Structures are given as structure tokens and as C-alpha cells.
Amino acid sequence: MKNILVLVSTLLLLISCEKTDTNRGVNIIPAPAEISIGSESFVLNDKVVITFAKPELELAAKYLSECFAKDANITLSVKSDTDSDNAIVLDYDESLNTSDAYLLKVDKQGVSITGANPRSVVLGIQTLRQMLPVDANKETTIPQVYIYDYPEWEWRGMHIDISRHFFNKEEVLEFLDIMAYYKFNKFHWHLTDDQGWRIEIKKYPLLVEKSAWREFDSNDKTCIKKAEKDHNTDYLLPENKMKEVDGKVLYGGYFTQEEIKEVVAYATKLGIDVIPEVDIPGHSSSSIAAYPELSCFGKTGWGEVFSAPLCPGKDNTLEVYKNIYTELFELFPYEYVHVGADEVDMTNWTKCPHCQVRIKKENLKDEYELHSWFVREMEKFFKENGKKLIGWDEIIEGGLSDEATVMWWRTWSRNAVKTATEQGNEVILTPNSHYYFDYQQTHKTLSDLYAYEPIPANMDTTYKHLIKGIQANLWAEVIPSRERQQYMYAPRILALSDVAWRYDKNRNWEEFQTRLLTHFPRLDKMKINYRPLDIPNVHERNVFIGSTEIQWNSPVKGVELRYTTDGTIPDKTSNLYTKPFRINETTEFTIRMFRPDGSAADIIKTVYSKEEYLQSVELKETTDGFNCVWYEGIFNSCNKIETVPVKETYVVESISVPQGVGGKQGLVYTGYIEIPSDDIYTFHLGSDDGSVLYIGDEIVVDNDGPHSPRTLSAQIAMGKGLHPIKLYYFDMNNGGFISLKLFNSKGEEVSVKGKRDCE
Ligand code: ACM
Ligand code: ZN
């Protein structure tokens, strides 16, 4: 490695003498480790040949040729010699001993990509593709560069769920293409869940016969309603996933084993490992529906939140699943296989004679240990078959086995990573707070994701080598279509790509945004239904005094912005925003952005409210802190919190959850805040679950309802002095947070410290 670095730095020095002062259109995502841009160019036309130095690279050479056909409408021949002039030469050199490292060199004579192994050549190919102009057609030029690149994380994962809604082979391959383009290398494929079984298992044909198709369920109905309410076709269930049987419409689909093999082969070509997940012992209603004897009481069912699980007390359950995994092992060559093991309702196990006998016989303490026993039994079987087991972080709870890999998802399970790594187990970080791409997006989502530190602060960094990497998950409860899936992952996947590849090396949000903006035309070309970036400085509620100028510009090139003021949903005939305009009355806008191909993004509702500065109040004497009252219970809206008896009262300096409060909680904060001068202020209220902020009698931010982490922002005009504040927050005992920030009209943060009336 040292020799290579010396070589690289010498070459970088040589080239940087010729360096121009622009980046010459080179905007790679993820950002390469080392890059130097020269002033020469390589002319790419159909006289160029792709050559490969070693037979293992033939597939990569063909792949590059296919990519150029798509990216630049150019057909290049592929040869196995390395003597050709005017060539793109693919080679690998094991002395580049960081796995996934590659060198990419472009000058006027030619292009070379040298990987540490055949797979890292494919990573270099992605960089080269991103160096082509987006409108490349037949003949184009590629700027001179010298890139030495390698990732920070070995595991750069993306997950999709094809159970809650089904995605077919073409859609999965398209997803793999995007993953590869942004250098993700682990595809975690959630194949089974309560709502559908999506993989043919030859030994148990009823799994797909009975459970790959369903009548519309509650998630489907939510999607259909949303499509209608918001005029949003992304939420429609695709017709090609429906069929009529006996006069009934059934929705679904599954992968045959032949199709699975095609996906795995395609992923392999792209340098991506596929990790199948067949979720046990919870999330298994689809297998229980087909084979009821797999459950404790011979039927499917639901507990308070999760479905009734498999019965680990019956030997047959273990045997059936060992047979299922055996078929999986044959289809998926990668050593890691995922067993899920999340979100198990153990109520049936406490009542089931088989489970209770198992607990006694195996000398287990309780149902958590029964869960752990079941996972360990599977792990033994995995090992006998040369496979490694991954489970969601619940596998820690009843005692973690020595070798299982933990996938941390519950951000609120704060000791999971610490515990697992201190025990010597590997961990993959997929914290739901930031890496769940099915969660709603607001103006803060992308920058928060970019800045987020995924390694929990309480873990001992001596064990950092046990963190394999990071991954985002895309659950499909309300993602019924390819378009919706893309809307949820793009552009988030680009931000995560930078984090996964470079991680802690001077991550700079401003710099990332300049690269990001150049990628939207690439996404347009790939027909990705991305979420356009937010319109700067538009909040859920905007305030003005007198009159104000409306200035809306989409940062994304070619995106049109249309709006209505009568509450109707904008379409392609609605008012087109072309230049700033002035309003002098309170106005409610519904805005919709349209991508260059005419497709519509989600609607944005916002109000511009004409106000006077809210008068402050006089208090004789104040003392520091907010009152905070804890009401214990499960709430689904803030106005229910004060309907139950008070559990405890506290005083807190600023808005935060007091020490000692946990579990099911509704918190109500009251007091005053001190406002430094007459101004228009912007509150950012983030919570998981719901929260509502009042100033005086007025609701300023309404972030209510059960939801995943979401930050909303809204403005209010306030006069200098003290203002009464009331803030409601609840968490349904599934991991939450509350955060309140305040900014003045210059964008400077103002501290939100509590005051109380002494009288
Ligand atoms: C999960 O989100 N239940 C892993
Ligand atoms: Zn049982």
C-alpha cells in the first residue's frame, strides 16, 4: 500500500502543475478519496476499444460497453489484448491491497482502470461513467484525471421490502443499477413478511400459491386513498401486479427461483452481494397462512402491534425453516443471510404448551430466551452450511450468540451497538432515525442525514473495526410503485453514498450540494422519479408584516413550479411561477413541482400569513426553566395527553425529555421565552412521535400525530419581551425525541431557555 501511495502522490504532484482552476465538470458521488484534474482530454468515440488484461475482467469490460451504450449512445468493441492504442484498459493489481480500491487514470492517450480485484474495477467504471457529460452522444471528451479511491466502509448497503408491496424483476434490476452507480455493494432483499411471501420454495409450494397474492389490505387502501386525495399517481398500485380470480381482484406477485438466479447474476456483474431476508419468527403471517401448523395455535393473528409469530416449541417449525433456508443457500452465494428476528409478539408463546415445554427442556428463563434459542438453533444450521447469520438488533435481547451479525435499526436502543461490539460481534448500522428511507421527508431530511453521525457516542472506539458499515432501509407499506420508491430514495441515496464511501473525512454539506445539483440531470436521464430539493425559505407557515415578495426558485435545473391559491391541487395548467411577485394579504398556496419530463412531485401546502408583532407580556418576577408534566399513556394525538392523570412534574432548562421519563409518554411544557427584539422568528420543531407548539393561544407548529422523526418549521412575528409558550409532545413507546430550535430573520439561532412566573 505504501508504494502505491508514494507513486500516487508523485503523479498527483506532476498533474497538479497542470491543474486548471475549475473542476472541469467532474462531480463524482461519492467523492473520491484522492483526485487531481488536469487540462488534457481524452476523446471518446467509436474508435476507442475496451481491453481487459485478465480473463476475469471480461464481464466488467462488457458491462462498461453496455453502460457507454446507455450513457453516451456509443458502441465500443471489447478485446482481450492490452496493446491497443486509444483504449480503455481494465486491469487489476492485488498490491492495491485495500479491497474496493481502484486507480482511474485519464489522459489524452487513453484511460486505465486498475482495481484491487475485478469487483473494484467496476467501482472505477462508475466513476468514469459519472465523468461523461450528461448529454454525451457518440463523440465526447473526458477530462484528464488521476483518481486513487477506496471506501471507508466495507458494507454500503441498501434494502428493499418486496412483501408489503411487490416489485418485479425489472424494478429490482433498475434498483441495482442505481445502487451500483453510487457504489453501494450490499443488496438486502426483504423477501417475506406478514403481507406477502415473494420467493418460490420448491418444497413448500403453498407459500407462493396462497401467500403471494392478496385482496387489497389496509396499506393498499391507504395508498389508493392518497393517490386520489393528492392527485398523486405514484401511490397507485400498478395494474401489472393485479389479476382477477373468481371475480376478485388479487394483488401481488413473486420471484421464481430462475428469476432469483437472474437477479443474483446481474448483481454479481455490478459488484453487489445479495443478502436475502426471510423474516422469522415474527412477521410470518404469510407462511402461517399457507402452513398454519407453523404457529402455536394453528392460525394467523395479531397482538397489540405485531403479528402472532411462528411456534419455536414445535420441532416441525425448525425443520420447515431449515428446509426453506437450504433452498435459499443454494440461490444466494453470498455468505451472509438475514433471519429478521425483529418485532416479535411473544404472547402466544407464554400460553403455548409446545413453547413452554421447550423453555423447560432447554432451561430457558423466559420467552426472550426462547427467541434467542430459536435464532441460535438457526445459526448452528447456517454455520453447518457455511453461512453467516444476520439479525435485527432484537437478537441481543435474550442473549446474543458469539458470531451473529447485528443489524442495528432501533436508534432508541442506545446500548445495542455498544453491547454487541463489546461482545465481539459485528454490527451494521441502519438507524431508523436517519436511514429509513420510507420515512417522510421535509426540508431538513437531506442535510440531517448528511450530517448524522451513525456510530453511537457511547460505544468504545477500540471496537470500531467491528462496525462493518452502513445501510438504508426502504420499507414498502406505503410504497406501492417504482415511482414512489424512487421518490423516497432519490436524492437521499446520493447523500448516503457520500457518507458510506467517505464517512468521516471532512464531510461538507455545502460542497456536497454543488455536486448533488449536477446529478439531477443524470437522474432525469435515468428516468428516476426523484424528489426535487425544497424551495429555500418556504416553511409550513410564513409570516410577513405589511406586504411581502414571494420568491420561489427550485434549486434543481429544469424543474417547474406551479401553484394555486384556492386549495385545489395544481396540475400542468395551473399558474406557473416565473418571477417574484408581491402579496399584501394572507394567502394559502398549494405548490407542486414538475420535473423536466413533466412528472409531478408531491404537493406542498404553505401559508403566508399577514400579522402584527405579537405583544409580549409583563411579569413582575421570573425564575429559570420550563414546567414539564409527564402524563403516562399511549396517545395518538397531542390533545389527548392531558386527559389522563399526571404521573410526575419536572423543571427543565430547555425543551428536552427530563431524566427519569421513559416508555409511554405525553409531555407538556409550559412557561415563557424571552424574545430579544421585534422580528419574524422561525421555529423548527422536530419530534417522533407528535408535537404541537403554541405561542400564546396560537398554534405555531403543528407536528401532531404518530409519526417517524419529522422536523417542521413555521414563522411567527414576535415583539421584544416575554411570550407564553406551551409545547405538547408524545411518544408511543417506540423510541422518540423532541427538539425545538428558534432562528431570527437573519437566520441566526436564538436560544430557547425557559422562564417561569414566580407568582
Ligand atoms: C424493522 O424495521 N422492523 C427492522
Ligand atoms: Zn408455540
Coordinates of N, CA, C and O and ligand atoms in Angstrom, one line a residue, residues 296 311 313 349 352 355, ligand 2:
C296 N -48.3 -21.3 16.9 CA -48.6 -22.0 18.2 C -50.0 -22.6 18.1 O -50.2 -23.8 18.6
C311 N -44.2 -20.9 15.9 CA -44.0 -21.6 17.2 C -42.6 -22.2 17.3 O -42.4 -23.2 16.6
G313 N -41.6 -23.8 19.7 CA -41.7 -25.0 20.5 C -41.8 -26.3 19.7 O -41.5 -27.4 20.1
W349 N -46.5 -17.4 22.9 CA -45.5 -18.3 23.5 C -45.7 -18.6 25.0 O -45.4 -19.6 25.5
C352 N -48.5 -21.2 25.0 CA -48.4 -22.4 24.1 C -47.7 -23.6 24.8 O -46.6 -23.4 25.3
C355 N -44.3 -24.4 23.4 CA -43.2 -23.4 23.7 C -42.8 -23.5 25.2 O -41.6 -23.4 25.5
Ligands
ZN2 ZN -45.7 -22.3 20.5

